mmCIF file with all atom_site columns, C-alpha atoms in Angstrom:
data_model
loop_
_atom_site.group_PDB
_atom_site.id
_atom_site.type_symbol
_atom_site.label_atom_id
_atom_site.label_alt_id
_atom_site.label_comp_id
_atom_site.label_asym_id
_atom_site.label_entity_id
_atom_site.label_seq_id
_atom_site.pdbx_PDB_ins_code
_atom_site.Cartn_x
_atom_site.Cartn_y
_atom_site.Cartn_z
_atom_site.occupancy
_atom_site.B_iso_or_equiv
_atom_site.pdbx_formal_charge
_atom_site.auth_seq_id
_atom_site.auth_comp_id
_atom_site.auth_asym_id
_atom_site.auth_atom_id
_atom_site.pdbx_PDB_model_num
ATOM 1  C CA . UNK A 1 1  ? 0.000   0.000  0.000   1.00 0.00 ? 1  UNK A CA 1
ATOM 2  C CA . UNK A 1 2  ? 2.860   2.344  0.853   1.00 0.00 ? 2  UNK A CA 1
ATOM 3  C CA . UNK A 1 3  ? 4.404   1.733  -2.571  1.00 0.00 ? 3  UNK A CA 1
ATOM 4  C CA . UNK A 1 4  ? 1.089   2.571  -4.281  1.00 0.00 ? 4  UNK A CA 1
ATOM 5  C CA . UNK A 1 5  ? 0.859   5.888  -2.413  1.00 0.00 ? 5  UNK A CA 1
ATOM 6  C CA . UNK A 1 6  ? 4.519   6.648  -3.124  1.00 0.00 ? 6  UNK A CA 1
ATOM 7  C CA . UNK A 1 7  ? 4.101   5.881  -6.840  1.00 0.00 ? 7  UNK A CA 1
ATOM 8  C CA . UNK A 1 8  ? 0.973   8.037  -6.997  1.00 0.00 ? 8  UNK A CA 1
ATOM 9  C CA . UNK A 1 9  ? 2.727   10.992 -5.347  1.00 0.00 ? 9  UNK A CA 1
ATOM 10 C CA . UNK A 1 10 ? 5.676   10.591 -7.721  1.00 0.00 ? 10 UNK A CA 1
ATOM 11 C CA . UNK A 1 11 ? 3.287   10.554 -10.690 1.00 0.00 ? 11 UNK A CA 1
ATOM 12 C CA . UNK A 1 12 ? 1.575   13.742 -9.448  1.00 0.00 ? 12 UNK A CA 1
ATOM 13 C CA . UNK A 1 13 ? 4.949   15.481 -9.017  1.00 0.00 ? 13 UNK A CA 1
ATOM 14 C CA . UNK A 1 14 ? 5.989   14.481 -12.542 1.00 0.00 ? 14 UNK A CA 1
ATOM 15 C CA . UNK A 1 15 ? 2.640   15.670 -13.904 1.00 0.00 ? 15 UNK A CA 1
ATOM 16 C CA . UNK A 1 16 ? 3.130   19.030 -12.157 1.00 0.00 ? 16 UNK A CA 1
ATOM 17 C CA . UNK A 1 17 ? 6.641   19.381 -13.580 1.00 0.00 ? 17 UNK A CA 1
ATOM 18 C CA . UNK A 1 18 ? 5.457   18.575 -17.105 1.00 0.00 ? 18 UNK A CA 1
ATOM 19 C CA . UNK A 1 19 ? 2.607   21.127 -17.112 1.00 0.00 ? 19 UNK A CA 1
ATOM 20 C CA . UNK A 1 20 ? 1.828   23.036 -13.884 1.00 0.00 ? 20 UNK A CA 1
ATOM 21 C CA . UNK A 1 21 ? -1.127  24.916 -15.384 1.00 0.00 ? 21 UNK A CA 1
ATOM 22 C CA . UNK A 1 22 ? -2.833  21.741 -16.565 1.00 0.00 ? 22 UNK A CA 1
ATOM 23 C CA . UNK A 1 23 ? -2.195  20.005 -13.253 1.00 0.00 ? 23 UNK A CA 1
ATOM 24 C CA . UNK A 1 24 ? -3.622  22.956 -11.305 1.00 0.00 ? 24 UNK A CA 1
ATOM 25 C CA . UNK A 1 25 ? -6.690  23.191 -13.558 1.00 0.00 ? 25 UNK A CA 1
ATOM 26 C CA . UNK A 1 26 ? -7.353  19.451 -13.345 1.00 0.00 ? 26 UNK A CA 1
ATOM 27 C CA . UNK A 1 27 ? -7.256  19.649 -9.555  1.00 0.00 ? 27 UNK A CA 1
ATOM 28 C CA . UNK A 1 28 ? -9.600  22.657 -9.697  1.00 0.00 ? 28 UNK A CA 1
ATOM 29 C CA . UNK A 1 29 ? -11.961 20.776 -12.032 1.00 0.00 ? 29 UNK A CA 1
ATOM 30 C CA . UNK A 1 30 ? -11.884 17.768 -9.721  1.00 0.00 ? 30 UNK A CA 1
ATOM 31 C CA . UNK A 1 31 ? -12.760 20.026 -6.772  1.00 0.00 ? 31 UNK A CA 1
ATOM 32 C CA . UNK A 1 32 ? -15.656 21.566 -8.748  1.00 0.00 ? 32 UNK A CA 1
ATOM 33 C CA . UNK A 1 33 ? -16.908 18.103 -9.696  1.00 0.00 ? 33 UNK A CA 1
ATOM 34 C CA . UNK A 1 34 ? -16.869 16.857 -6.113  1.00 0.00 ? 34 UNK A CA 1
ATOM 35 C CA . UNK A 1 35 ? -18.460 20.098 -4.886  1.00 0.00 ? 35 UNK A CA 1
ATOM 36 C CA . UNK A 1 36 ? -21.297 19.785 -7.402  1.00 0.00 ? 36 UNK A CA 1
ATOM 37 C CA . UNK A 1 37 ? -21.951 16.170 -6.429  1.00 0.00 ? 37 UNK A CA 1
ATOM 38 C CA . UNK A 1 38 ? -21.818 16.961 -2.725  1.00 0.00 ? 38 UNK A CA 1
ATOM 39 C CA . UNK A 1 39 ? -24.181 19.918 -3.146  1.00 0.00 ? 39 UNK A CA 1
ATOM 40 C CA . UNK A 1 40 ? -26.552 17.767 -5.180  1.00 0.00 ? 40 UNK A CA 1
ATOM 41 C CA . UNK A 1 41 ? -26.525 15.115 -2.444  1.00 0.00 ? 41 UNK A CA 1
ATOM 42 C CA . UNK A 1 42 ? -27.324 17.667 0.260   1.00 0.00 ? 42 UNK A CA 1
ATOM 43 C CA . UNK A 1 43 ? -30.041 19.534 -1.643  1.00 0.00 ? 43 UNK A CA 1
ATOM 44 C CA . UNK A 1 44 ? -32.053 16.747 -3.312  1.00 0.00 ? 44 UNK A CA 1
ATOM 45 C CA . UNK A 1 45 ? -34.975 16.905 -4.179  1.00 0.00 ? 45 UNK A CA 1
ATOM 46 C CA . UNK A 1 46 ? -34.513 20.629 -4.994  1.00 0.00 ? 46 UNK A CA 1
ATOM 47 C CA . UNK A 1 47 ? -30.891 21.166 -6.035  1.00 0.00 ? 47 UNK A CA 1
ATOM 48 C CA . UNK A 1 48 ? -29.788 24.662 -7.111  1.00 0.00 ? 48 UNK A CA 1
ATOM 49 C CA . UNK A 1 49 ? -29.361 23.830 -10.794 1.00 0.00 ? 49 UNK A CA 1
ATOM 50 C CA . UNK A 1 50 ? -28.741 27.450 -11.791 1.00 0.00 ? 50 UNK A CA 1
ATOM 51 C CA . UNK A 1 51 ? -25.596 27.284 -9.670  1.00 0.00 ? 51 UNK A CA 1
ATOM 52 C CA . UNK A 1 52 ? -24.633 23.663 -10.293 1.00 0.00 ? 52 UNK A CA 1
ATOM 53 C CA . UNK A 1 53 ? -24.984 23.559 -14.083 1.00 0.00 ? 53 UNK A CA 1
ATOM 54 C CA . UNK A 1 54 ? -22.499 26.373 -14.784 1.00 0.00 ? 54 UNK A CA 1
ATOM 55 C CA . UNK A 1 55 ? -20.007 24.846 -12.340 1.00 0.00 ? 55 UNK A CA 1
ATOM 56 C CA . UNK A 1 56 ? -20.430 21.396 -13.884 1.00 0.00 ? 56 UNK A CA 1
ATOM 57 C CA . UNK A 1 57 ? -20.076 22.786 -17.408 1.00 0.00 ? 57 UNK A CA 1
ATOM 58 C CA . UNK A 1 58 ? -16.949 24.677 -16.355 1.00 0.00 ? 58 UNK A CA 1
ATOM 59 C CA . UNK A 1 59 ? -15.281 21.628 -14.873 1.00 0.00 ? 59 UNK A CA 1
ATOM 60 C CA . UNK A 1 60 ? -16.171 19.545 -17.937 1.00 0.00 ? 60 UNK A CA 1
ATOM 61 C CA . UNK A 1 61 ? -14.669 22.206 -20.212 1.00 0.00 ? 61 UNK A CA 1
ATOM 62 C CA . UNK A 1 62 ? -11.481 22.221 -18.121 1.00 0.00 ? 62 UNK A CA 1
ATOM 63 C CA . UNK A 1 63 ? -11.275 18.425 -18.317 1.00 0.00 ? 63 UNK A CA 1
ATOM 64 C CA . UNK A 1 64 ? -11.888 18.597 -22.094 1.00 0.00 ? 64 UNK A CA 1
ATOM 65 C CA . UNK A 1 65 ? -8.982  21.032 -22.484 1.00 0.00 ? 65 UNK A CA 1
ATOM 66 C CA . UNK A 1 66 ? -6.779  18.831 -20.300 1.00 0.00 ? 66 UNK A CA 1
ATOM 67 C CA . UNK A 1 67 ? -7.742  15.783 -22.380 1.00 0.00 ? 67 UNK A CA 1
ATOM 68 C CA . UNK A 1 68 ? -6.825  17.729 -25.524 1.00 0.00 ? 68 UNK A CA 1
ATOM 69 C CA . UNK A 1 69 ? -3.402  18.600 -24.123 1.00 0.00 ? 69 UNK A CA 1
ATOM 70 C CA . UNK A 1 70 ? -2.867  14.974 -23.095 1.00 0.00 ? 70 UNK A CA 1
ATOM 71 C CA . UNK A 1 71 ? -4.007  13.780 -26.551 1.00 0.00 ? 71 UNK A CA 1
ATOM 72 C CA . UNK A 1 72 ? -6.762  11.635 -25.006 1.00 0.00 ? 72 UNK A CA 1
ATOM 73 C CA . UNK A 1 73 ? -9.467  11.422 -27.665 1.00 0.00 ? 73 UNK A CA 1
ATOM 74 C CA . UNK A 1 74 ? -11.878 9.324  -25.590 1.00 0.00 ? 74 UNK A CA 1
ATOM 75 C CA . UNK A 1 75 ? -11.866 11.707 -22.652 1.00 0.00 ? 75 UNK A CA 1
ATOM 76 C CA . UNK A 1 76 ? -12.035 14.712 -24.971 1.00 0.00 ? 76 UNK A CA 1
ATOM 77 C CA . UNK A 1 77 ? -15.114 13.313 -26.711 1.00 0.00 ? 77 UNK A CA 1
ATOM 78 C CA . UNK A 1 78 ? -16.738 12.473 -23.367 1.00 0.00 ? 78 UNK A CA 1
ATOM 79 C CA . UNK A 1 79 ? -16.229 15.902 -21.826 1.00 0.00 ? 79 UNK A CA 1
ATOM 80 C CA . UNK A 1 80 ? -17.190 17.817 -24.976 1.00 0.00 ? 80 UNK A CA 1
ATOM 81 C CA . UNK A 1 81 ? -20.410 15.812 -25.126 1.00 0.00 ? 81 UNK A CA 1
ATOM 82 C CA . UNK A 1 82 ? -21.116 16.550 -21.456 1.00 0.00 ? 82 UNK A CA 1
ATOM 83 C CA . UNK A 1 83 ? -20.489 20.274 -22.037 1.00 0.00 ? 83 UNK A CA 1
ATOM 84 C CA . UNK A 1 84 ? -22.911 20.187 -24.977 1.00 0.00 ? 84 UNK A CA 1
ATOM 85 C CA . UNK A 1 85 ? -25.650 18.219 -23.203 1.00 0.00 ? 85 UNK A CA 1
ATOM 86 C CA . UNK A 1 86 ? -25.507 20.251 -20.001 1.00 0.00 ? 86 UNK A CA 1
ATOM 87 C CA . UNK A 1 87 ? -25.290 23.583 -21.831 1.00 0.00 ? 87 UNK A CA 1
ATOM 88 C CA . UNK A 1 88 ? -28.489 22.684 -23.681 1.00 0.00 ? 88 UNK A CA 1
ATOM 89 C CA . UNK A 1 89 ? -30.109 21.692 -20.387 1.00 0.00 ? 89 UNK A CA 1
ATOM 90 C CA . UNK A 1 90 ? -29.050 24.964 -18.757 1.00 0.00 ? 90 UNK A CA 1
ATOM 91 C CA . UNK A 1 91 ? -30.419 27.040 -21.636 1.00 0.00 ? 91 UNK A CA 1
ATOM 92 C CA . UNK A 1 92 ? -33.684 25.084 -21.595 1.00 0.00 ? 92 UNK A CA 1
ATOM 93 C CA . UNK A 1 93 ? -33.993 25.622 -17.847 1.00 0.00 ? 93 UNK A CA 1
ATOM 94 C CA . UNK A 1 94 ? -33.372 29.360 -18.204 1.00 0.00 ? 94 UNK A CA 1
ATOM 95 C CA . UNK A 1 95 ? -35.860 29.703 -21.064 1.00 0.00 ? 95 UNK A CA 1
ATOM 96 C CA . UNK A 1 96 ? -38.673 27.785 -19.362 1.00 0.00 ? 96 UNK A CA 1
#
């Protein structure tokens, strides 16, 4: 277990050295993702979608950019689709 933690910390340090901006933004996007999920959990059945949707869309856009810089086509496609779907949902919610 100690080796797994050590290897993970080494990987994070190497990731930071290779691209500090991307590493910082991925950690920010992760924090936004967890915050949205936690807020949703606490506020169901009436979550504050007008707050959560923009945060979720933002973190998905950050992850899409990070996937682009990592040349990960699967993750890029996933996050771009999520940005599209949730942007449509946000606009529909605002218009209704």
